[in-house]
PDB file of C-alpha atoms and ligand atoms in Angstrom:
ATOM      1  CA  MET W   1      16.072   3.571 -21.038  1.00 36.00           C
ATOM      2  CA  THR W   2      13.218   4.138 -19.373  1.00 43.00           C
ATOM      3  CA  GLN W   3      13.040   1.470 -16.189  1.00 50.00           C
ATOM      4  CA  ALA W   4       9.942   0.062 -15.394  1.00 58.00           C
ATOM      5  CA  LEU W   5       8.316   1.867 -12.612  1.00 92.00           C
ATOM      6  CA  TYR W   6       4.848  -0.172 -12.428  1.00 97.00           C
ATOM      7  CA  ASP W   7       3.980  -3.060 -13.604  1.00 97.00           C
ATOM      8  CA  ASP W   8       0.356  -3.325 -16.347  1.00 98.00           C
ATOM      9  CA  ALA W   9      -0.999  -6.326 -17.059  1.00 98.00           C
ATOM     10  CA  GLY W  10      -3.654  -7.694 -18.521  1.00 98.00           C
ATOM     11  CA  SER W  11      -6.809  -6.468 -19.922  1.00 98.00           C
ATOM     12  CA  GLY W  12     -10.039  -5.155 -18.714  1.00 97.00           C
ATOM     13  CA  PRO W  13     -11.928  -3.438 -15.614  1.00 97.00           C
ATOM     14  CA  ALA W  14      -8.423  -1.672 -13.717  1.00 98.00           C
ATOM     15  CA  VAL W  15      -7.561  -2.803 -10.373  1.00 98.00           C
ATOM     16  CA  VAL W  16      -4.572  -0.733  -9.212  1.00 98.00           C
ATOM     17  CA  LEU W  17      -2.215  -1.909  -6.325  1.00 98.00           C
ATOM     18  CA  LEU W  18      -0.391  -0.124  -3.579  1.00 98.00           C
ATOM     19  CA  HIS W  19       2.153  -1.576  -1.489  1.00 98.00           C
ATOM     20  CA  GLY W  20       2.759  -0.820   2.159  1.00 98.00           C
ATOM     21  CA  TYR W  21       5.748   0.632   3.597  1.00 98.00           C
ATOM     22  CA  PRO W  22       8.697  -0.072   2.987  1.00 97.00           C
ATOM     23  CA  PHE W  23       7.520  -2.442   0.621  1.00 98.00           C
ATOM     24  CA  ASP W  24       7.619  -2.417  -3.908  1.00 97.00           C
ATOM     25  CA  ARG W  25       6.123  -3.793  -6.308  1.00 97.00           C
ATOM     26  CA  SER W  26       6.726  -6.838  -5.990  1.00 97.00           C
ATOM     27  CA  MET W  27       4.830  -7.698  -3.489  1.00 98.00           C
ATOM     28  CA  TRP W  28       1.977  -7.841  -5.724  1.00 98.00           C
ATOM     29  CA  ARG W  29       3.248 -10.853  -7.579  1.00 97.00           C
ATOM     30  CA  GLU W  30       0.553 -13.473  -6.751  1.00 97.00           C
ATOM     31  CA  PRO W  31      -2.826 -10.776  -6.744  1.00 98.00           C
ATOM     32  CA  ILE W  32      -1.420  -9.665 -10.619  1.00 98.00           C
ATOM     33  CA  ASP W  33      -0.787 -12.794 -12.028  1.00 98.00           C
ATOM     34  CA  PHE W  34      -4.224 -14.207 -10.778  1.00 98.00           C
ATOM     35  CA  LEU W  35      -6.621 -10.789 -11.872  1.00 98.00           C
ATOM     36  CA  SER W  36      -5.010 -10.527 -14.896  1.00 98.00           C
ATOM     37  CA  ALA W  37      -5.404 -14.203 -16.558  1.00 98.00           C
ATOM     38  CA  HIS W  38      -9.009 -14.006 -15.180  1.00 97.00           C
ATOM     39  CA  GLY W  39     -10.480 -10.331 -17.265  1.00 97.00           C
ATOM     40  CA  TYR W  40      -8.742  -7.466 -15.721  1.00 98.00           C
ATOM     41  CA  ARG W  41      -6.322  -4.870 -16.356  1.00 98.00           C
ATOM     42  CA  VAL W  42      -3.579  -4.939 -13.314  1.00 98.00           C
ATOM     43  CA  ILE W  43      -1.695  -2.112 -12.608  1.00 98.00           C
ATOM     44  CA  ALA W  44       1.419  -2.009  -9.419  1.00 98.00           C
ATOM     45  CA  PRO W  45       3.403   1.014  -9.125  1.00 97.00           C
ATOM     46  CA  ASP W  46       6.380   1.914  -6.987  1.00 97.00           C
ATOM     47  CA  LEU W  47       5.057   4.748  -4.676  1.00 97.00           C
ATOM     48  CA  ARG W  48       7.419   7.654  -4.909  1.00 96.00           C
ATOM     49  CA  GLY W  49      10.994   6.555  -3.167  1.00 95.00           C
ATOM     50  CA  PHE W  50      10.521   3.097  -3.105  1.00 95.00           C
ATOM     51  CA  GLY W  51      12.215   0.721  -5.910  1.00 93.00           C
ATOM     52  CA  GLU W  52      12.479   1.440  -8.957  1.00 85.00           C
ATOM     53  CA  THR W  53      11.325   4.756  -8.327  1.00 82.00           C
ATOM     54  CA  ALA W  54      14.578   5.136  -5.914  1.00 78.00           C
ATOM     55  CA  THR W  55      16.440   3.971  -8.166  1.00 59.00           C
ATOM     56  CA  GLN W  56      16.119   6.518 -10.850  1.00 47.00           C
ATOM     57  CA  THR W  57      14.463   9.332  -9.541  1.00 45.00           C
ATOM     58  CA  SER W  58      14.719  10.867  -5.373  1.00 41.00           C
ATOM     59  CA  VAL W  59      11.667  12.192  -3.458  1.00 42.00           C
ATOM     60  CA  SER W  60      10.842  15.543  -3.484  1.00 40.00           C
ATOM     61  CA  GLU W  61       7.768  18.470  -2.010  1.00 39.00           C
ATOM     62  CA  SER W  62       6.008  17.371  -5.411  1.00 41.00           C
ATOM     63  CA  GLY W  63       4.648  16.327  -8.846  1.00 40.00           C
ATOM     64  CA  PRO W  64       4.438  12.607 -10.283  1.00 41.00           C
ATOM     65  CA  SER W  65       8.093  10.348  -9.249  1.00 43.00           C
ATOM     66  CA  HIS W  66       7.825   8.988 -12.814  1.00 42.00           C
ATOM     67  CA  ARG W  67       8.897  12.589 -13.862  1.00 39.00           C
ATOM     68  CA  LEU W  68      11.296  13.618 -10.830  1.00 39.00           C
ATOM     69  CA  LYS W  69      14.553  14.387 -11.584  1.00 42.00           C
ATOM     70  CA  PRO W  70      16.983  13.328  -8.772  1.00 44.00           C
ATOM     71  CA  VAL W  71      18.765  15.519  -6.133  1.00 46.00           C
ATOM     72  CA  PRO W  72      21.368  16.151  -3.858  1.00 50.00           C
ATOM     73  CA  LEU W  73      21.278  13.541  -0.847  1.00 50.00           C
ATOM     74  CA  LYS W  74      21.346  16.690   1.264  1.00 57.00           C
ATOM     75  CA  GLU W  75      17.762  18.083   0.113  1.00 55.00           C
ATOM     76  CA  ALA W  76      16.993  14.723  -0.124  1.00 57.00           C
ATOM     77  CA  ASP W  77      17.113  13.432   3.564  1.00 69.00           C
ATOM     78  CA  ARG W  78      15.403  16.022   4.910  1.00 78.00           C
ATOM     79  CA  SER W  79      12.172  15.076   2.449  1.00 92.00           C
ATOM     80  CA  VAL W  80       8.391  14.010   2.955  1.00 96.00           C
ATOM     81  CA  THR W  81       6.225  12.106   1.352  1.00 96.00           C
ATOM     82  CA  THR W  82       3.109  12.979   1.627  1.00 97.00           C
ATOM     83  CA  MET W  83      -0.146  10.271   1.313  1.00 98.00           C
ATOM     84  CA  ALA W  84      -1.297  13.098  -1.479  1.00 98.00           C
ATOM     85  CA  ASP W  85       1.202  12.873  -2.950  1.00 97.00           C
ATOM     86  CA  MET W  86       1.483   9.074  -3.723  1.00 97.00           C
ATOM     87  CA  ALA W  87      -1.762   9.865  -4.671  1.00 98.00           C
ATOM     88  CA  HIS W  88      -1.681  12.334  -7.595  1.00 97.00           C
ATOM     89  CA  ASP W  89       1.401  10.431  -8.109  1.00 97.00           C
ATOM     90  CA  VAL W  90      -1.042   7.335  -9.271  1.00 97.00           C
ATOM     91  CA  ALA W  91      -3.762   9.729 -10.761  1.00 97.00           C
ATOM     92  CA  ALA W  92      -0.829  11.070 -13.095  1.00 97.00           C
ATOM     93  CA  LEU W  93      -0.081   7.305 -13.470  1.00 97.00           C
ATOM     94  CA  MET W  94      -3.637   6.028 -14.784  1.00 97.00           C
ATOM     95  CA  ASP W  95      -3.805   9.137 -16.926  1.00 97.00           C
ATOM     96  CA  GLU W  96      -0.468   8.543 -18.457  1.00 96.00           C
ATOM     97  CA  LEU W  97      -2.020   4.966 -19.420  1.00 97.00           C
ATOM     98  CA  GLU W  98      -5.669   5.785 -20.078  1.00 98.00           C
ATOM     99  CA  ILE W  99      -7.309   4.507 -17.016  1.00 98.00           C
ATOM    100  CA  VAL W 100     -10.381   6.631 -16.521  1.00 98.00           C
ATOM    101  CA  ASP W 101     -11.172   4.678 -12.817  1.00 98.00           C
ATOM    102  CA  ALA W 102      -9.777   1.978 -10.973  1.00 98.00           C
ATOM    103  CA  THR W 103     -10.267  -0.263  -8.482  1.00 98.00           C
ATOM    104  CA  ILE W 104      -7.995   1.299  -5.642  1.00 98.00           C
ATOM    105  CA  CYS W 105      -6.445  -1.391  -3.780  1.00 98.00           C
ATOM    106  CA  GLY W 106      -3.951  -0.902  -0.513  1.00 98.00           C
ATOM    107  CA  LEU W 107      -2.029  -2.172   1.807  1.00 98.00           C
ATOM    108  CA  SER W 108      -1.310  -1.082   5.274  1.00 98.00           C
ATOM    109  CA  MET W 109       0.686   2.553   3.699  1.00 98.00           C
ATOM    110  CA  GLY W 110      -1.077   1.901   0.092  1.00 98.00           C
ATOM    111  CA  GLY W 111      -4.082   1.722   2.287  1.00 98.00           C
ATOM    112  CA  TYR W 112      -3.536   5.621   3.829  1.00 98.00           C
ATOM    113  CA  VAL W 113      -3.148   5.979   0.071  1.00 98.00           C
ATOM    114  CA  ALA W 114      -6.049   4.918  -1.230  1.00 98.00           C
ATOM    115  CA  PHE W 115      -7.556   6.778   1.728  1.00 98.00           C
ATOM    116  CA  GLU W 116      -6.272  10.287  -0.101  1.00 98.00           C
ATOM    117  CA  PHE W 117      -7.163   8.995  -3.357  1.00 98.00           C
ATOM    118  CA  VAL W 118     -10.906   8.821  -2.905  1.00 98.00           C
ATOM    119  CA  HIS W 119     -10.927  12.000  -1.536  1.00 98.00           C
ATOM    120  CA  ILE W 120      -9.012  13.948  -3.700  1.00 98.00           C
ATOM    121  CA  PHE W 121     -10.432  11.683  -7.115  1.00 98.00           C
ATOM    122  CA  PRO W 122     -13.635  10.278  -6.117  1.00 98.00           C
ATOM    123  CA  ALA W 123     -15.066   9.906  -9.659  1.00 98.00           C
ATOM    124  CA  ARG W 124     -11.894   7.672 -10.357  1.00 98.00           C
ATOM    125  CA  THR W 125     -12.907   5.259  -7.785  1.00 98.00           C
ATOM    126  CA  ARG W 126     -15.125   2.308  -8.785  1.00 98.00           C
ATOM    127  CA  ALA W 127     -14.485   0.699  -6.001  1.00 98.00           C
ATOM    128  CA  LEU W 128     -11.273   0.794  -2.371  1.00 98.00           C
ATOM    129  CA  VAL W 129      -9.847  -2.469  -1.066  1.00 98.00           C
ATOM    130  CA  LEU W 130      -8.537  -1.821   2.047  1.00 98.00           C
ATOM    131  CA  ALA W 131      -6.162  -4.370   3.585  1.00 98.00           C
ATOM    132  CA  GLY W 132      -4.121  -4.335   6.932  1.00 98.00           C
ATOM    133  CA  THR W 133      -4.478  -0.823   7.430  1.00 98.00           C
ATOM    134  CA  ARG W 134      -6.570   2.026   9.879  1.00 98.00           C
ATOM    135  CA  ALA W 135      -8.369   4.982   9.512  1.00 98.00           C
ATOM    136  CA  PRO W 136      -7.262   6.442  12.583  1.00 98.00           C
ATOM    137  CA  ALA W 137      -4.194   9.208  11.886  1.00 98.00           C
ATOM    138  CA  ASP W 138      -1.214   8.731  14.576  1.00 97.00           C
ATOM    139  CA  ASN W 139      -1.218   9.515  18.240  1.00 97.00           C
ATOM    140  CA  GLU W 140       1.969  12.063  19.370  1.00 98.00           C
ATOM    141  CA  GLU W 141       3.584   8.880  20.693  1.00 98.00           C
ATOM    142  CA  GLU W 142       2.996   7.194  17.793  1.00 97.00           C
ATOM    143  CA  ARG W 143       4.120  10.205  15.039  1.00 97.00           C
ATOM    144  CA  GLN W 144       7.296  10.507  17.381  1.00 97.00           C
ATOM    145  CA  THR W 145       8.392   7.237  16.968  1.00 97.00           C
ATOM    146  CA  ARG W 146       8.036   7.862  13.128  1.00 97.00           C
ATOM    147  CA  LEU W 147      10.506  11.307  13.307  1.00 96.00           C
ATOM    148  CA  GLN W 148      12.883   9.191  15.091  1.00 95.00           C
ATOM    149  CA  GLN W 149      13.458   5.817  12.666  1.00 94.00           C
ATOM    150  CA  ALA W 150      13.427   7.714   9.589  1.00 95.00           C
ATOM    151  CA  GLU W 151      16.861   9.449  11.425  1.00 94.00           C
ATOM    152  CA  GLN W 152      17.765   5.578  12.099  1.00 93.00           C
ATOM    153  CA  MET W 153      16.635   4.154   9.328  1.00 93.00           C
ATOM    154  CA  LEU W 154      19.219   7.219   7.476  1.00 94.00           C
ATOM    155  CA  ALA W 155      22.572   6.761   9.873  1.00 93.00           C
ATOM    156  CA  ARG W 156      21.841   2.647   9.685  1.00 92.00           C
ATOM    157  CA  GLY W 157      20.683   1.473   6.997  1.00 93.00           C
ATOM    158  CA  MET W 158      17.606  -0.824   6.024  1.00 94.00           C
ATOM    159  CA  ALA W 159      19.238  -4.208   8.240  1.00 89.00           C
ATOM    160  CA  ASP W 160      17.822  -3.564  11.503  1.00 87.00           C
ATOM    161  CA  ILE W 161      13.890  -2.550  10.915  1.00 90.00           C
ATOM    162  CA  ALA W 162      13.854  -6.575   9.001  1.00 89.00           C
ATOM    163  CA  ALA W 163      15.234  -7.886  11.800  1.00 89.00           C
ATOM    164  CA  ALA W 164      12.569  -5.681  13.902  1.00 91.00           C
ATOM    165  CA  THR W 165       9.694  -6.023  12.233  1.00 95.00           C
ATOM    166  CA  LEU W 166       9.651  -9.447  10.507  1.00 96.00           C
ATOM    167  CA  THR W 167       7.934 -11.224  13.249  1.00 97.00           C
ATOM    168  CA  LYS W 168       5.483  -9.194  13.162  1.00 98.00           C
ATOM    169  CA  LEU W 169       4.342  -8.731   9.784  1.00 98.00           C
ATOM    170  CA  LEU W 170       4.486 -12.322   9.389  1.00 98.00           C
ATOM    171  CA  ALA W 171       1.870 -14.854  11.122  1.00 98.00           C
ATOM    172  CA  PRO W 172       3.741 -17.578  13.220  1.00 98.00           C
ATOM    173  CA  ARG W 173       2.310 -20.683  10.821  1.00 98.00           C
ATOM    174  CA  THR W 174       4.437 -18.024   6.939  1.00 98.00           C
ATOM    175  CA  LEU W 175       7.773 -17.802   9.149  1.00 98.00           C
ATOM    176  CA  ALA W 176       7.704 -21.722   9.735  1.00 98.00           C
ATOM    177  CA  GLU W 177       6.213 -23.006   6.481  1.00 98.00           C
ATOM    178  CA  LYS W 178       6.377 -20.072   4.067  1.00 98.00           C
ATOM    179  CA  PRO W 179      10.553 -19.699   3.438  1.00 98.00           C
ATOM    180  CA  SER W 180      10.095 -17.335   0.367  1.00 98.00           C
ATOM    181  CA  VAL W 181       7.953 -15.532   1.548  1.00 98.00           C
ATOM    182  CA  VAL W 182       9.945 -14.735   4.196  1.00 97.00           C
ATOM    183  CA  THR W 183      13.372 -14.092   2.548  1.00 97.00           C
ATOM    184  CA  HIS W 184      11.047 -12.081  -0.330  1.00 97.00           C
ATOM    185  CA  VAL W 185       9.858  -9.239   2.419  1.00 97.00           C
ATOM    186  CA  ARG W 186      12.925 -10.014   3.854  1.00 96.00           C
ATOM    187  CA  GLU W 187      14.597  -8.595   0.288  1.00 96.00           C
ATOM    188  CA  MET W 188      12.154  -6.082  -0.006  1.00 96.00           C
ATOM    189  CA  ILE W 189      12.941  -4.340   3.608  1.00 97.00           C
ATOM    190  CA  SER W 190      16.996  -4.954   3.223  1.00 95.00           C
ATOM    191  CA  ARG W 191      17.605  -3.154  -0.509  1.00 94.00           C
ATOM    192  CA  ALA W 192      14.356  -0.461   0.178  1.00 96.00           C
ATOM    193  CA  ASP W 193      16.355   3.405  -0.212  1.00 95.00           C
ATOM    194  CA  PRO W 194      16.459   4.592   3.128  1.00 95.00           C
ATOM    195  CA  ARG W 195      16.203   8.919   1.987  1.00 94.00           C
ATOM    196  CA  GLY W 196      12.798   7.069   0.457  1.00 95.00           C
ATOM    197  CA  ALA W 197      11.737   5.494   3.345  1.00 96.00           C
ATOM    198  CA  ALA W 198      12.274   7.913   5.798  1.00 96.00           C
ATOM    199  CA  ALA W 199      10.746  10.765   3.085  1.00 96.00           C
ATOM    200  CA  ALA W 200       7.509   8.345   3.226  1.00 97.00           C
ATOM    201  CA  GLN W 201       7.420   7.584   7.184  1.00 97.00           C
ATOM    202  CA  ARG W 202       7.722  11.826   7.932  1.00 97.00           C
ATOM    203  CA  GLY W 203       4.445  11.182   5.457  1.00 98.00           C
ATOM    204  CA  MET W 204       3.049   8.509   7.092  1.00 98.00           C
ATOM    205  CA  ALA W 205       3.370  10.866  10.563  1.00 98.00           C
ATOM    206  CA  ALA W 206       1.822  13.723   8.896  1.00 97.00           C
ATOM    207  CA  ARG W 207      -0.778  11.974   7.574  1.00 98.00           C
ATOM    208  CA  ARG W 208      -4.421  13.280   8.467  1.00 97.00           C
ATOM    209  CA  ASP W 209      -7.237  11.066  10.548  1.00 98.00           C
ATOM    210  CA  TYR W 210      -9.741   9.373   8.468  1.00 98.00           C
ATOM    211  CA  SER W 211     -12.099   8.610   9.928  1.00 98.00           C
ATOM    212  CA  GLU W 212     -14.136  11.668   9.143  1.00 96.00           C
ATOM    213  CA  ASP W 213     -13.821  10.549   5.426  1.00 98.00           C
ATOM    214  CA  LEU W 214     -15.525   7.610   6.233  1.00 98.00           C
ATOM    215  CA  PRO W 215     -18.921   7.586   6.278  1.00 97.00           C
ATOM    216  CA  GLY W 216     -18.174  10.098   3.086  1.00 97.00           C
ATOM    217  CA  ILE W 217     -17.245   7.178   0.721  1.00 98.00           C
ATOM    218  CA  ARG W 218     -20.047   5.893  -1.168  1.00 95.00           C
ATOM    219  CA  VAL W 219     -18.096   3.627  -3.434  1.00 98.00           C
ATOM    220  CA  PRO W 220     -18.006   0.045  -2.096  1.00 98.00           C
ATOM    221  CA  VAL W 221     -15.013  -1.579  -0.172  1.00 98.00           C
ATOM    222  CA  LEU W 222     -13.763  -4.361   0.905  1.00 98.00           C
ATOM    223  CA  ILE W 223     -12.018  -4.777   3.056  1.00 99.00           C
ATOM    224  CA  ILE W 224      -9.089  -7.116   4.146  1.00 98.00           C
ATOM    225  CA  VAL W 225      -7.007  -7.814   7.506  1.00 98.00           C
ATOM    226  CA  GLY W 226      -4.843 -10.922   8.646  1.00 98.00           C
ATOM    227  CA  ARG W 227      -6.358 -12.160  11.737  1.00 98.00           C
ATOM    228  CA  GLN W 228      -3.239 -12.529  13.645  1.00 98.00           C
ATOM    229  CA  ASP W 229      -1.779  -8.814  12.135  1.00 98.00           C
ATOM    230  CA  PRO W 230      -0.724  -7.296  15.505  1.00 98.00           C
ATOM    231  CA  ILE W 231       0.779  -3.746  13.291  1.00 98.00           C
ATOM    232  CA  ARG W 232      -3.110  -3.534  11.998  1.00 98.00           C
ATOM    233  CA  PRO W 233      -5.733  -5.596  13.625  1.00 98.00           C
ATOM    234  CA  VAL W 234      -9.010  -6.879  13.867  1.00 98.00           C
ATOM    235  CA  ALA W 235      -9.808  -4.079  15.262  1.00 98.00           C
ATOM    236  CA  ASP W 236      -8.449  -1.529  13.058  1.00 98.00           C
ATOM    237  CA  ALA W 237     -10.750  -3.061  10.441  1.00 98.00           C
ATOM    238  CA  GLU W 238     -14.338  -3.957  12.408  1.00 98.00           C
ATOM    239  CA  PHE W 239     -13.813   0.191  12.717  1.00 98.00           C
ATOM    240  CA  MET W 240     -13.476   1.005   8.927  1.00 98.00           C
ATOM    241  CA  HIS W 241     -16.536  -1.541   8.613  1.00 98.00           C
ATOM    242  CA  ARG W 242     -18.424   0.097  11.413  1.00 98.00           C
ATOM    243  CA  GLY W 243     -17.599   3.725   9.344  1.00 98.00           C
ATOM    244  CA  LEU W 244     -18.814   2.835   5.763  1.00 98.00           C
ATOM    245  CA  SER W 245     -21.995   2.754   4.314  1.00 96.00           C
ATOM    246  CA  ASN W 246     -20.994  -0.345   1.963  1.00 97.00           C
ATOM    247  CA  SER W 247     -18.558  -2.098   2.915  1.00 98.00           C
ATOM    248  CA  ARG W 248     -17.866  -6.185   3.353  1.00 98.00           C
ATOM    249  CA  LEU W 249     -15.074  -7.427   5.493  1.00 98.00           C
ATOM    250  CA  GLU W 250     -12.905 -10.709   5.261  1.00 98.00           C
ATOM    251  CA  ILE W 251     -10.434 -12.270   7.718  1.00 98.00           C
ATOM    252  CA  ILE W 252      -7.369 -14.110   6.481  1.00 98.00           C
ATOM    253  CA  GLU W 253      -6.950 -16.998   8.744  1.00 98.00           C
ATOM    254  CA  ASP W 254      -2.730 -17.993   9.419  1.00 98.00           C
ATOM    255  CA  ALA W 255      -1.945 -14.323   7.998  1.00 98.00           C
ATOM    256  CA  ALA W 256      -0.397 -11.691   9.742  1.00 98.00           C
ATOM    257  CA  HIS W 257      -0.262  -8.192   8.137  1.00 98.00           C
ATOM    258  CA  MET W 258       1.428  -9.455   4.801  1.00 98.00           C
ATOM    259  CA  THR W 259      -2.234 -11.459   3.944  1.00 98.00           C
ATOM    260  CA  ASN W 260      -1.705 -11.293   0.140  1.00 98.00           C
ATOM    261  CA  MET W 261       1.566 -12.866   0.259  1.00 98.00           C
ATOM    262  CA  GLU W 262       1.362 -14.887   3.649  1.00 98.00           C
ATOM    263  CA  GLN W 263      -2.540 -16.403   1.838  1.00 98.00           C
ATOM    264  CA  PRO W 264      -2.518 -15.510  -1.937  1.00 98.00           C
ATOM    265  CA  GLU W 265      -4.839 -18.113  -2.807  1.00 98.00           C
ATOM    266  CA  VAL W 266      -7.622 -16.446  -0.096  1.00 98.00           C
ATOM    267  CA  PHE W 267      -6.299 -13.121  -1.175  1.00 98.00           C
ATOM    268  CA  ASN W 268      -7.048 -13.107  -5.072  1.00 98.00           C
ATOM    269  CA  ARG W 269     -10.085 -15.325  -4.439  1.00 98.00           C
ATOM    270  CA  ALA W 270     -11.639 -12.373  -2.321  1.00 98.00           C
ATOM    271  CA  LEU W 271     -10.655  -9.621  -4.122  1.00 98.00           C
ATOM    272  CA  PHE W 272     -11.455 -11.505  -7.678  1.00 97.00           C
ATOM    273  CA  GLY W 273     -15.257 -12.267  -4.901  1.00 97.00           C
ATOM    274  CA  PHE W 274     -15.652  -8.504  -5.019  1.00 98.00           C
ATOM    275  CA  MET W 275     -14.527  -7.582  -7.950  1.00 96.00           C
ATOM    276  CA  GLU W 276     -16.618  -9.783 -10.141  1.00 94.00           C
ATOM    277  CA  ALA W 277     -19.651  -8.676  -8.139  1.00 94.00           C
ATOM    278  CA  LEU W 278     -18.707  -4.810  -8.318  1.00 92.00           C
ATOM    279  CA  ASP W 279     -18.931  -5.505 -12.819  1.00 84.00           C
ATOM    280  CA  ASN W 280     -22.103  -8.008 -12.336  1.00 85.00           C
ATOM    281  CA  SER W 281     -23.879  -5.142 -10.060  1.00 82.00           C
ATOM    282  CA  ALA W 282     -22.809  -2.743 -13.302  1.00 74.00           C
ATOM    283  CA  GLY W 283     -24.306  -5.345 -15.784  1.00 60.00           C
ATOM    284  CA  GLY W 284     -21.229  -6.218 -17.587  1.00 47.00           C
TER     285      GLY W 284
HETATM  286  C1  MLT J 301       2.971  -0.595   6.312  1.00 72.08           C
HETATM  287  O1  MLT J 301       2.909  -1.975   6.306  1.00 72.08           O
HETATM  288  O2  MLT J 301       2.434  -0.341   5.478  1.00 72.08           O
HETATM  289  C2  MLT J 301       3.114  -0.110   7.387  1.00 72.08           C
HETATM  290  O3  MLT J 301       3.370  -0.673   8.789  1.00 72.08           O
HETATM  291  C3  MLT J 301       2.173   1.075   7.992  1.00 72.08           C
HETATM  292  C4  MLT J 301       2.219   2.189   9.078  1.00 72.08           C
HETATM  293  O4  MLT J 301       3.312   2.168   9.682  1.00 72.08           O
HETATM  294  O5  MLT J 301       1.013   2.438   9.830  1.00 72.08           O
END
C-alpha cells in the first residue's frame, strides 16, 4: 500500500505549503483546514527525507521523492538534498495531481525551496508566500555549523536539537500558554529521520544567495515574520520586502519562528486576504 506523502484538501485555486526544517507537513494543519474550507485546494507535501518520505524512501541525489527507492544507510549518510531537488519534487507532485500553477508558500527552509521553485518554474508560480525565511546565503561560519550539526544528528539523533531549539522556535507566550503547540513542535523534531535532516542541512549549507533573484521576481509576494523570531528576524523580512517589486509585509505579534502554529488565526487571515486579493485582481 502506498503511504500518503502529502495532504490534498479542498478544491479551487491551488496553494502548496512547504514546511521548515526539521519538521513535516503536520505543521500546516491549521492553514490546511482553514483554506480548504474557504475555496482553495491545499497541497502540503512532506519534503524529501522528512515525515513519511523518510519512512518509505530515503534521500538520494536526484529525482522526485515519491519515486525514490530505499538506499543503504551508509550511502544515505553522505547524501545532500538541495533546495532545487525539493523544488523539483514539488513540481513533480503538481504534475501528478494535474495542477498547472499554484501559490507557493514556504516557511524557513520551505521558503528557500519556494525561491528555487519560482526561479526554475516561474510560469507555475502564481504567487509566493515567504514566512520566517531569508534571501541571503549562509556565511562560512553558518555553513560549517550546519555541517557539524549534520554529523551530530547522525551520531546522536534529534533529541538534542529539540532541546536546544524550542526556545528559539517559539515565543515566550507560546511556551507559556500553548502547551499543545510546544508538544507538537517537540514531537516533529524528535521523530525526524536524522539522515533526511542531515541531508537537508547539507543542502541548506550549499544553497545559493537568493538576494539577486529578488528584483526579477514578478509575482505578488506575501512576506510573513514573527515579531520575536530570533532565527529569521524582522530585518530579514524587511530586506526581502525592499528588494521585491510587489510584496506585502505582515509582522505577527506574539510569535517567533513558527508563526502559523503560534498565531494560526492571524496567519490564516493574512494568507487568505492575500489569496483573495489575487483572485479579485485576476477577475476570478
Ligand atoms: C527552518 O526552520 O526551516 C530552519 O530554521 C531553516 C534554516 O536553518 O535556515
